[in-house]
Short mmCIF file of C-alpha atoms and ligand atoms in Angstrom, two decimals:
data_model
loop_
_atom_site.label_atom_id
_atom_site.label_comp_id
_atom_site.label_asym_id
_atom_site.label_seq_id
_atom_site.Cartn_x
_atom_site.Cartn_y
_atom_site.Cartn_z
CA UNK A 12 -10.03 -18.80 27.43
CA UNK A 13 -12.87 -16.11 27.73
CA UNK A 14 -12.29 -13.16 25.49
CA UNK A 15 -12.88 -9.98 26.19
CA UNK A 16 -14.81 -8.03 23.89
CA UNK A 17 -14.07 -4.00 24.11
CA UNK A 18 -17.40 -1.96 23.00
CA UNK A 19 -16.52 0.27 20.08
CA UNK A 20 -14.58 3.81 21.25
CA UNK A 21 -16.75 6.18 19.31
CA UNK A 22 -13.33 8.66 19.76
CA UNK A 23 -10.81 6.13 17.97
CA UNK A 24 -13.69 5.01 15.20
CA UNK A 25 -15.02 7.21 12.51
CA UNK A 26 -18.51 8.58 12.74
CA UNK A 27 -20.77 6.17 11.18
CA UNK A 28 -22.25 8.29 8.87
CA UNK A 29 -19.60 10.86 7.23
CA UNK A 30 -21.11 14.01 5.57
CA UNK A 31 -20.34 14.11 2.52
CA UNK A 32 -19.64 10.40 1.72
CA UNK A 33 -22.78 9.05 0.27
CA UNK A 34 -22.30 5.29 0.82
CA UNK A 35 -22.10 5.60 4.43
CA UNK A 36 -25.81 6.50 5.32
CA UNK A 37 -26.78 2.74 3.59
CA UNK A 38 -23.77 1.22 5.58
CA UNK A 39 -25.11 2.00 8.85
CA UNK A 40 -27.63 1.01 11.27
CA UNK A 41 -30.77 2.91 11.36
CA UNK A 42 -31.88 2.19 15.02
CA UNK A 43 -30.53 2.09 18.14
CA UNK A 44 -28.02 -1.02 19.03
CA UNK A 45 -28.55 -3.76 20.75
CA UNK A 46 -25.90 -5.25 23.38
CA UNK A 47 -25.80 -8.98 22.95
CA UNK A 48 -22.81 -11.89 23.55
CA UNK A 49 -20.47 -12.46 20.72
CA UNK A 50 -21.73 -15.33 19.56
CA UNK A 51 -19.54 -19.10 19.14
CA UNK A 52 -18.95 -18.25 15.34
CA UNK A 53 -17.69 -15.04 15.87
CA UNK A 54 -15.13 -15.70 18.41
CA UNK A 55 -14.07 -18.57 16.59
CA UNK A 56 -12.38 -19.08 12.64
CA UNK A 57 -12.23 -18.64 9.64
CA UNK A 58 -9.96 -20.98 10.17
CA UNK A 59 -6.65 -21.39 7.39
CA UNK A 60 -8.01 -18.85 5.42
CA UNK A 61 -4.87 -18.81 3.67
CA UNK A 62 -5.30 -22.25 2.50
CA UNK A 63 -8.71 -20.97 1.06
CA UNK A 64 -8.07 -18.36 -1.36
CA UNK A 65 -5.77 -17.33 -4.03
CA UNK A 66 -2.91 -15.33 -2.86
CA UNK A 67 -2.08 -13.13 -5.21
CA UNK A 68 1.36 -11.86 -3.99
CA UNK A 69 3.34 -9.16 -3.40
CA UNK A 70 4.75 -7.22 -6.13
CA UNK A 71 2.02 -5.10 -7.88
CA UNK A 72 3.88 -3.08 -9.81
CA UNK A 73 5.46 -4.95 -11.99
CA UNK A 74 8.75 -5.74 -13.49
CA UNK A 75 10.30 -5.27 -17.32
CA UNK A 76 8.10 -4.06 -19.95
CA UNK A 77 5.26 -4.67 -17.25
CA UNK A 78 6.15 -2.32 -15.10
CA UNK A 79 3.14 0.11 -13.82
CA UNK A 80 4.13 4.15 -13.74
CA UNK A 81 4.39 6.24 -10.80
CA UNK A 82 6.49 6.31 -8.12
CA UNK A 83 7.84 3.67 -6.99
CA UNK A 84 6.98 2.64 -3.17
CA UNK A 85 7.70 -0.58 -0.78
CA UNK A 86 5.38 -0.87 2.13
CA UNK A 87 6.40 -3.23 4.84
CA UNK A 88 3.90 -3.32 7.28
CA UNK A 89 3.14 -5.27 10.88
CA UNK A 90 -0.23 -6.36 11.82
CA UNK A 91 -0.91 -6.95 15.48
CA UNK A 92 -3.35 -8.22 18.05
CA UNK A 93 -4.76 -6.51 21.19
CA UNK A 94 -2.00 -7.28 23.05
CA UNK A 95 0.52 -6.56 20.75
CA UNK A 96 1.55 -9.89 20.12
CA UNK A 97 2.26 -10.50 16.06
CA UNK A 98 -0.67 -11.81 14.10
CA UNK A 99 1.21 -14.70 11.34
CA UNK A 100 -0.48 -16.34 9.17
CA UNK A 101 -2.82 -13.47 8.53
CA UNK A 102 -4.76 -13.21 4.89
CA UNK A 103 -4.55 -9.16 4.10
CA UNK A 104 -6.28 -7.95 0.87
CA UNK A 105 -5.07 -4.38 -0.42
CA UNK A 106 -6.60 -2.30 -3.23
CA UNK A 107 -5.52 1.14 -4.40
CA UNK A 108 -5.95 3.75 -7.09
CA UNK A 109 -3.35 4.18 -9.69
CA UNK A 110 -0.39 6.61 -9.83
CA UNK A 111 -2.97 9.20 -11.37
CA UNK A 112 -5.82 8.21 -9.25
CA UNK A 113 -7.80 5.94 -10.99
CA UNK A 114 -9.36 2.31 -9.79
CA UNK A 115 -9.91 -0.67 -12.00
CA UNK A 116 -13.38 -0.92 -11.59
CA UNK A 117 -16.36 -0.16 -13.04
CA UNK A 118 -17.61 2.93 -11.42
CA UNK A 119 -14.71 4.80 -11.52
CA UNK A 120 -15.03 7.26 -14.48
CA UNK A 121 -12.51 8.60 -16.62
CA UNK A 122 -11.03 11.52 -15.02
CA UNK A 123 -7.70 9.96 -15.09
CA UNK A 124 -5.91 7.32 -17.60
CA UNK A 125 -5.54 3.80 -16.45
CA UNK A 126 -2.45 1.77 -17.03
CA UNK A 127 -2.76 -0.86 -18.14
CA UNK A 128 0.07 -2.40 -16.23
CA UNK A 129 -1.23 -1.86 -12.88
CA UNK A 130 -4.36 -3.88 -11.41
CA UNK A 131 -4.43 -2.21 -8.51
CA UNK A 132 -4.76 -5.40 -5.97
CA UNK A 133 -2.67 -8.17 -4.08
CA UNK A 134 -3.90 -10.76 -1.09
CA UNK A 135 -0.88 -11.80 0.75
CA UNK A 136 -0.14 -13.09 4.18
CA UNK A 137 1.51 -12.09 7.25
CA UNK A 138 4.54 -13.86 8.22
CA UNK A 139 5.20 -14.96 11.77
CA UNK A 140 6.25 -11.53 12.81
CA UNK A 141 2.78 -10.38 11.61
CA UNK A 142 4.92 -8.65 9.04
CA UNK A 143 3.96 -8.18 5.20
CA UNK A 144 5.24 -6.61 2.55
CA UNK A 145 4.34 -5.18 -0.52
CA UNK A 146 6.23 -3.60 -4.11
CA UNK A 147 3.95 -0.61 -5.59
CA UNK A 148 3.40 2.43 -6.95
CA UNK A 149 2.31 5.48 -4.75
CA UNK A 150 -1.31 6.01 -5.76
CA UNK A 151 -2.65 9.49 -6.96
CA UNK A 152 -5.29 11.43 -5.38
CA UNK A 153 -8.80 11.24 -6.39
CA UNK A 154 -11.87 13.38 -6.74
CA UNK A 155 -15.11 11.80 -4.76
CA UNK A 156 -18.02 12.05 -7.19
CA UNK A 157 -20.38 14.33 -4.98
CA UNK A 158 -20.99 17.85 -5.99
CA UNK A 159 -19.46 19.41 -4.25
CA UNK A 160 -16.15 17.48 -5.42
CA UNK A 161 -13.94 16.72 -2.79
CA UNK A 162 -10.64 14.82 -3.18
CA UNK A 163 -9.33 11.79 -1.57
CA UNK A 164 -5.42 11.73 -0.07
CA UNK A 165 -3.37 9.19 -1.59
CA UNK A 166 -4.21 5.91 -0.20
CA UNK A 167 -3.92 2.41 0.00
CA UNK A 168 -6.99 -0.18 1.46
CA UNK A 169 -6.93 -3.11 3.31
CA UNK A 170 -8.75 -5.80 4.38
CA UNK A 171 -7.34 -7.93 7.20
CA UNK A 172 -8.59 -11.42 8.54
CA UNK A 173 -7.69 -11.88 11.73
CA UNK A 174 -7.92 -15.21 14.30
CA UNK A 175 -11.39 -14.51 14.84
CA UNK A 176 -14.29 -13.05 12.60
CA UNK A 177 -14.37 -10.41 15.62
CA UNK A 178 -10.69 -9.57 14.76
CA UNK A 179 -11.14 -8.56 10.50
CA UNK A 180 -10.61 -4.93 10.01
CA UNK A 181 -11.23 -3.06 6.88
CA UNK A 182 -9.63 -0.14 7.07
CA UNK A 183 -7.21 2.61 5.25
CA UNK A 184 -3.44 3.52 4.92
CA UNK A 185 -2.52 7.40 4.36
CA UNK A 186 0.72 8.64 3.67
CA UNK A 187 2.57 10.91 5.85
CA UNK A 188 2.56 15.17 4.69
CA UNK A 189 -0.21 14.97 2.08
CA UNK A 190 -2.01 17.97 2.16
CA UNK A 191 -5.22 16.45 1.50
CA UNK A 192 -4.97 14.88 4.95
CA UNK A 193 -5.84 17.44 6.55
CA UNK A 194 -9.12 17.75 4.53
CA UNK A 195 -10.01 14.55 3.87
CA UNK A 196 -13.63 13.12 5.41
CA UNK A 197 -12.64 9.80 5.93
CA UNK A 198 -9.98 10.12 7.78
CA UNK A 199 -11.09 12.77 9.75
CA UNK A 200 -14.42 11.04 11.04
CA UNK A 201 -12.19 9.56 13.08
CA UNK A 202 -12.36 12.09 15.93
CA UNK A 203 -9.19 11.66 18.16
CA UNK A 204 -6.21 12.76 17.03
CA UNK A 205 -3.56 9.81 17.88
CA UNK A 206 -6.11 7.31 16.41
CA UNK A 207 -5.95 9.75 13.05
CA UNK A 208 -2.36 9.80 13.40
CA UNK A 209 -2.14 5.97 13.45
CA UNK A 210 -3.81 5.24 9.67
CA UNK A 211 -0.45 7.14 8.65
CA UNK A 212 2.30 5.70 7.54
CA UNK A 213 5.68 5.86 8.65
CA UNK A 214 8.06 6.97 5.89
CA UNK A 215 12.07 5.45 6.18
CA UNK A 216 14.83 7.78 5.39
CA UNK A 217 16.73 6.19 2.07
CA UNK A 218 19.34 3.59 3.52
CA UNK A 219 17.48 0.80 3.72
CA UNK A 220 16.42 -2.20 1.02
CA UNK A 221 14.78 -1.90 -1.20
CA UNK A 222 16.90 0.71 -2.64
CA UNK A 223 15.02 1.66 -5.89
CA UNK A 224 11.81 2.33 -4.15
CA UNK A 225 10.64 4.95 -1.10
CA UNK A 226 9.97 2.99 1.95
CA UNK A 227 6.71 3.20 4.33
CA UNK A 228 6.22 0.88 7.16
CA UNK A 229 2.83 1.11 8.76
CA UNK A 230 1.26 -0.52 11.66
CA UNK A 231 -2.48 -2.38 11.91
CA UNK A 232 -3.83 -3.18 15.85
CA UNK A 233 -6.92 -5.68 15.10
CA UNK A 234 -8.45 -5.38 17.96
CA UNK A 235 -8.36 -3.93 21.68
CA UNK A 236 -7.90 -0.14 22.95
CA UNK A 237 -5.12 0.56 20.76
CA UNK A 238 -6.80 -1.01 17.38
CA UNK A 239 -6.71 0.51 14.35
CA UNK A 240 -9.43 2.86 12.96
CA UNK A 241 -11.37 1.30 10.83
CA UNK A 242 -12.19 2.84 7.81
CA UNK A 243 -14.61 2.21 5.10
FE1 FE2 B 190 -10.03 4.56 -2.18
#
């Protein structure tokens, strides 16, 4: 089977450098691109990724004693392929700031407490409907350390292996009627509007399980017109 490789829609992808976001100008080529075949390895594996790492399930914010603070959320989300088939089997890595903004890691500085009962990570997989789910806390906003100090919109990352090397998308998850939206740089390099409109998550009326926590379900396209912004 030949594969089709789409060339990247400069409308659906952020700009490569984003003003304002100081990692991006080392992230991104400094010369023109070169057109070239995909090569054997890249339209190919990993192959049972899955197998490979640690999963590190589901349920991030804990239970009992353990339990992290902040709201608590359920995300249930579908990952698909250019042809909106299911992906299964899929390895997706997530990260996220705490309920009052602040990552486990190194650089981030103190302007907000940690808790000490919420890493901040899981690595799950998709099930055969492509679907997986996770049990967290809604993560706080976050001021980027630039001077002129702009803040992030709640969000959530992830990092999602697909069939082929071609198909892994790193890329963000914003929640629906956050003011920062609006303002945010990331998600605004992305220049057309629907593509913007598809890193945001869907939020579900109470009704459904889980009860005790507010429901998003979100959807990630890999690859193809329709994919997913990717996001850095
Ligand atoms: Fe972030």
């Amino acid at each position: 089977m030949k594969m089709i490789i789409q060339p990247r829609d400069e409308r659906t992808q952020p700009a490569r450098i984003i003003a304002g976001y100081p990692q991006t100008p080392l992230r991104s080529p400094k010369e023109p691109l070169v057109k070239r075949a995909p090569t054997l390895s890249e339209l190919s594996g990993p192959l049972e990724v899955a197998k490979r790492v640690k999963l590190l399930g589901g349920d991030i914010a804990g239970q009992g004693e353990k339990q992290a603070i902040g709201q608590l959320i359920h995300l249930r989300v579908r990952v698909l392929d250019e042809d909106g088939a299911p992906v299964g089997g899929a390895v997706v890595e997530m990260w996220q700031a705490n309920a009052a903004g602040r990552y486990i890691h190194p650089n981030d500085d103190d302007h907000a407490p940690p808790d000490p009962n919420f890493y901040g990570a899981a690595r799950v997989v998709t099930d055969e409907s492509g679907v997986f789910e996770l049990r967290t806390v809604k993560p706080g906003a976050y001021p980027v350390p630039t001077r002129d100090g702009w803040w992030r919109p709640p969000h959530v990352h992830f990092s999602v292996f697909g069939r082929v090397w071609l198909a892994r998308l790193v890329t963000q998850m914003y929640f629906p009627g956050e003011p920062l939206n609006a303002q945010d740089r990331i998600l605004n390099a992305v220049p057309d509007a629907a593509a913007r409109d598809s890193l945001v998550a869907r939020y579900i009326p109470p009704g459904v399980e889980p009860y005790n926590a507010l429901v998003f379900e979100h959807q990630i396209v890999l690859r193809g017109r329709a994919a997913t912004p990717a996001q850095p």
